[in-house]
XYZ file of N, CA and C in Angstrom:
327
model
N 37.310 0.503 -75.182
C 36.388 -0.536 -74.737
C 36.109 -1.525 -75.865
N 36.062 -1.055 -77.009
C 35.950 -1.930 -78.173
C 37.059 -2.859 -78.341
N 38.281 -2.359 -78.066
C 39.505 -3.178 -78.169
C 39.430 -4.311 -77.203
N 38.998 -3.983 -75.953
C 38.978 -5.021 -74.864
C 37.941 -6.061 -75.294
N 36.831 -5.711 -75.873
C 35.713 -6.637 -76.272
C 36.384 -7.494 -77.394
N 37.080 -6.964 -78.253
C 37.672 -7.717 -79.368
C 38.656 -8.738 -78.836
N 39.416 -8.455 -77.785
C 40.299 -9.267 -77.183
C 39.626 -10.503 -76.458
N 38.573 -10.245 -75.910
C 37.812 -11.206 -75.140
C 37.137 -12.122 -76.077
N 36.605 -11.607 -77.156
C 35.950 -12.548 -78.141
C 36.819 -13.413 -79.013
N 37.988 -12.836 -79.268
C 38.935 -13.656 -80.116
C 39.762 -14.710 -79.313
N 39.542 -14.675 -78.031
C 40.232 -15.783 -77.229
C 39.603 -17.173 -77.608
N 40.343 -18.059 -77.898
C 39.932 -19.406 -78.367
C 39.059 -20.089 -77.206
N 38.046 -20.726 -77.479
C 37.239 -21.354 -76.579
C 37.746 -22.686 -76.165
N 37.902 -23.084 -74.920
C 38.394 -24.223 -74.537
C 37.369 -25.326 -74.719
N 37.793 -26.570 -75.051
C 36.809 -27.750 -75.181
C 36.350 -27.963 -73.740
N 35.016 -28.185 -73.706
C 34.367 -28.631 -72.432
C 34.468 -30.145 -72.278
N 34.899 -30.604 -71.171
C 34.856 -32.026 -70.963
C 34.144 -32.209 -69.665
N 33.033 -33.050 -69.680
C 32.334 -33.104 -68.332
C 33.069 -33.895 -67.392
N 32.807 -33.746 -66.090
C 33.684 -34.397 -65.118
C 33.347 -35.959 -65.184
N 34.312 -36.659 -64.805
C 34.255 -38.121 -64.907
C 33.444 -38.596 -63.766
N 32.227 -39.379 -63.838
C 31.561 -39.770 -62.690
C 32.301 -40.835 -61.917
N 32.202 -40.698 -60.635
C 32.908 -41.645 -59.716
C 31.815 -42.782 -59.431
N 32.277 -44.046 -59.712
C 31.413 -45.166 -59.406
C 31.441 -45.546 -58.014
N 30.263 -45.656 -57.458
C 30.024 -45.994 -56.075
C 30.062 -47.500 -55.963
N 30.539 -48.039 -54.941
C 30.438 -49.510 -54.761
C 29.020 -49.918 -54.557
N 28.534 -50.941 -55.210
C 27.191 -51.337 -55.064
C 26.998 -52.061 -53.679
N 25.833 -51.634 -53.105
C 25.450 -52.295 -51.753
C 24.874 -53.604 -52.001
N 25.125 -54.563 -51.183
C 24.468 -55.770 -51.317
C 23.124 -55.792 -50.820
N 22.113 -56.407 -51.529
C 20.713 -56.347 -51.141
C 20.601 -57.479 -50.085
N 19.984 -57.192 -49.092
C 19.647 -58.225 -48.030
C 18.180 -58.636 -48.122
N 17.989 -59.878 -48.145
C 16.596 -60.257 -48.422
C 15.864 -60.006 -47.013
N 14.702 -59.494 -47.266
C 13.849 -59.270 -46.016
C 13.195 -60.499 -45.608
N 12.940 -60.639 -44.220
C 12.336 -61.770 -43.795
C 10.810 -61.627 -44.056
N 10.222 -62.719 -44.390
C 8.744 -62.655 -44.825
C 7.988 -62.773 -43.552
N 7.089 -62.013 -43.360
C 6.197 -61.993 -42.195
C 4.973 -62.840 -42.524
N 4.786 -63.845 -41.636
C 3.612 -64.789 -41.856
C 2.525 -64.120 -41.067
N 1.315 -64.034 -41.786
C 0.221 -63.302 -41.275
C -0.675 -64.495 -40.632
N -1.082 -64.308 -39.432
C -1.959 -65.293 -38.876
C -3.386 -64.959 -39.037
N -4.127 -65.792 -39.668
C -5.572 -65.520 -39.969
C -6.396 -65.779 -38.812
N -7.284 -64.851 -38.522
C -8.264 -64.973 -37.448
C -9.332 -65.992 -37.706
N -9.715 -66.721 -36.746
C -10.781 -67.564 -36.987
C -11.999 -66.756 -37.143
N -12.803 -67.148 -38.094
C -14.083 -66.510 -38.435
C -15.107 -66.882 -37.255
N -15.888 -65.857 -36.908
C -16.947 -66.116 -35.952
C -18.107 -66.720 -36.599
N -18.762 -67.556 -36.002
C -19.964 -68.113 -36.579
C -21.141 -67.087 -36.364
N -21.814 -67.116 -37.255
C -23.009 -66.090 -37.364
C -24.292 -67.034 -36.806
N -24.683 -66.529 -35.751
C -25.987 -67.144 -35.215
C -27.253 -66.575 -35.679
N -27.213 -65.449 -36.184
C -28.410 -64.795 -36.818
C -29.181 -63.981 -35.692
N -28.648 -64.049 -34.464
C -29.271 -63.320 -33.362
C -28.763 -61.958 -33.376
N -29.593 -60.955 -33.120
C -29.198 -59.561 -33.071
C -29.517 -59.147 -31.688
N -28.771 -57.973 -31.138
C -29.165 -57.464 -29.929
C -30.408 -56.706 -29.997
N -31.134 -56.554 -28.900
C -32.383 -55.828 -28.983
C -32.003 -54.391 -29.166
N -33.168 -53.755 -29.696
C -32.913 -52.304 -29.974
C -32.854 -51.507 -28.725
N -32.049 -50.386 -28.656
C -31.876 -49.603 -27.525
C -33.228 -48.769 -27.456
N -33.809 -48.317 -26.267
C -35.062 -47.647 -26.206
C -35.084 -46.533 -27.138
N -34.124 -45.610 -27.365
C -34.210 -44.503 -28.258
C -34.552 -44.984 -29.698
N -33.787 -46.048 -30.065
C -33.893 -46.535 -31.515
C -35.289 -47.162 -31.596
N -35.818 -47.851 -30.647
C -37.146 -48.443 -30.779
C -38.178 -47.362 -30.818
N -37.906 -46.288 -30.126
C -38.876 -45.073 -30.165
C -38.848 -44.570 -31.567
N -37.733 -44.360 -32.063
C -37.555 -43.708 -33.544
C -38.079 -44.723 -34.480
N -38.052 -46.050 -34.350
C -38.510 -46.872 -35.376
C -40.187 -46.770 -35.436
N -40.744 -46.587 -34.189
C -42.191 -46.573 -34.162
C -42.749 -45.170 -34.499
N -41.962 -44.149 -34.380
C -42.450 -42.798 -34.554
C -41.954 -42.069 -35.858
N -41.230 -42.817 -36.587
C -40.569 -42.219 -37.885
C -41.554 -41.621 -38.717
N -42.703 -42.281 -39.018
C -43.626 -41.838 -39.966
C -44.342 -40.620 -39.461
N -44.533 -40.533 -38.237
C -45.257 -39.246 -37.665
C -44.228 -38.169 -37.722
N -42.893 -38.344 -37.617
C -41.941 -37.390 -37.648
C -41.751 -36.857 -39.126
N -41.948 -37.836 -40.023
C -41.875 -37.408 -41.438
C -42.894 -36.397 -41.886
N -44.166 -36.651 -41.292
C -45.232 -35.771 -41.480
C -45.091 -34.394 -40.957
N -44.227 -34.288 -40.004
C -44.047 -32.963 -39.379
C -42.911 -32.149 -40.018
N -42.202 -32.759 -40.998
C -41.139 -32.074 -41.706
C -41.819 -30.995 -42.595
N -41.291 -29.747 -42.588
C -41.886 -28.722 -43.256
C -41.671 -29.011 -44.861
N -42.748 -28.553 -45.633
C -42.537 -28.862 -47.060
C -41.453 -27.977 -47.713
N -40.995 -28.338 -48.884
C -39.878 -27.492 -49.570
C -38.429 -27.882 -49.163
N -38.171 -28.932 -48.235
C -37.006 -29.337 -47.842
C -36.460 -30.407 -48.989
N -35.256 -30.262 -49.276
C -34.688 -31.179 -50.377
C -34.513 -32.582 -49.757
N -34.432 -33.603 -50.568
C -34.336 -34.871 -50.127
C -33.161 -35.196 -49.316
N -31.948 -34.474 -49.567
C -30.726 -34.658 -48.852
C -30.949 -34.238 -47.472
N -31.714 -33.027 -47.244
C -31.871 -32.463 -46.038
C -32.957 -33.002 -45.156
N -33.726 -33.970 -45.752
C -34.947 -34.417 -45.021
C -34.601 -35.332 -43.983
N -33.495 -36.245 -44.226
C -33.192 -37.248 -43.100
C -32.703 -36.538 -41.842
N -31.817 -35.542 -42.010
C -31.340 -34.896 -40.686
C -32.608 -34.172 -40.015
N -33.595 -33.638 -40.881
C -34.724 -32.844 -40.277
C -35.545 -33.842 -39.492
N -35.769 -35.153 -40.004
C -36.475 -36.106 -39.353
C -35.857 -36.517 -37.985
N -34.493 -36.681 -38.068
C -33.762 -37.058 -36.959
C -33.880 -35.984 -35.832
N -33.862 -34.758 -36.229
C -33.933 -33.680 -35.234
C -35.290 -33.616 -34.668
N -36.301 -33.872 -35.417
C -37.800 -33.917 -34.958
C -37.866 -35.104 -33.900
N -37.311 -36.256 -34.283
C -37.381 -37.400 -33.403
C -36.658 -37.098 -32.091
N -35.604 -36.502 -32.220
C -34.826 -36.126 -31.021
C -35.627 -35.118 -30.045
N -36.306 -34.221 -30.667
C -37.177 -33.357 -29.833
C -38.337 -34.097 -29.238
N -38.938 -35.127 -30.056
C -40.013 -35.866 -29.476
C -39.499 -36.755 -28.328
N -38.298 -37.317 -28.422
C -37.821 -38.118 -27.399
C -37.535 -37.285 -26.095
N -37.146 -36.082 -26.328
C -36.738 -35.103 -25.149
C -37.998 -34.753 -24.446
N -39.134 -34.677 -25.159
C -40.417 -34.393 -24.496
C -41.146 -35.537 -23.706
N -40.613 -36.707 -23.962
C -41.135 -37.939 -23.248
C -40.843 -37.822 -21.847
N -41.750 -38.347 -21.054
C -41.488 -38.342 -19.563
C -40.598 -39.531 -19.208
N -39.924 -39.419 -18.011
C -39.033 -40.461 -17.636
C -39.644 -41.900 -17.546
N -40.892 -41.874 -17.138
C -41.614 -43.163 -17.120
C -41.813 -43.749 -18.495
N -42.141 -42.887 -19.447
C -42.378 -43.378 -20.842
C -41.130 -43.816 -21.454
N -40.020 -43.089 -21.133
C -38.730 -43.412 -21.628
C -38.211 -44.720 -21.093
N -38.592 -45.008 -19.838
C -38.232 -46.281 -19.125
C -39.002 -47.498 -19.813
N -40.310 -47.303 -20.218
C -40.944 -48.317 -20.935
C -40.331 -48.631 -22.289
N -39.905 -47.519 -23.029
C -39.285 -47.738 -24.242
C -37.890 -48.438 -24.152
N -37.151 -48.124 -23.029
C -35.905 -48.771 -22.774
C -36.095 -50.302 -22.393
N -37.210 -50.475 -21.712
C -37.408 -51.947 -21.353
C -38.011 -52.706 -22.532
N -38.475 -52.030 -23.565
C -39.010 -52.758 -24.740
C -40.371 -53.150 -24.472
N -41.217 -52.621 -23.564
C -42.534 -53.051 -23.233
C -43.599 -52.239 -24.062
N -43.220 -51.511 -25.073
C -44.134 -50.829 -25.763
C -44.801 -51.757 -26.862
N -46.037 -51.557 -27.074
C -46.821 -52.480 -28.022
C -46.254 -52.145 -29.405
N -45.994 -53.240 -30.150
C -45.439 -53.057 -31.595
C -46.541 -52.852 -32.610
């Protein structure tokens, strides 16, 4: 076995030559067509807003009362969802006639 190893190691090492890279023909670059963007005409701002929906009007008038019902010890991040939940419950307890008044916007401001 030692003799075989000696034969293998004494064999001269051939010089390594990396393979010659094949040059690929270059592709011609085709210019892309430019897309012209059409600008939209700006709408004129009239300053008029849509009237509030009945639920939003109700929330606007009852938000302070709902904030007082929030249990103490709630973090500031969790306070807003808690107020919204209370307002939703308050809205659900309203009668249909009261809801109709809010939706019509006939509630005293």
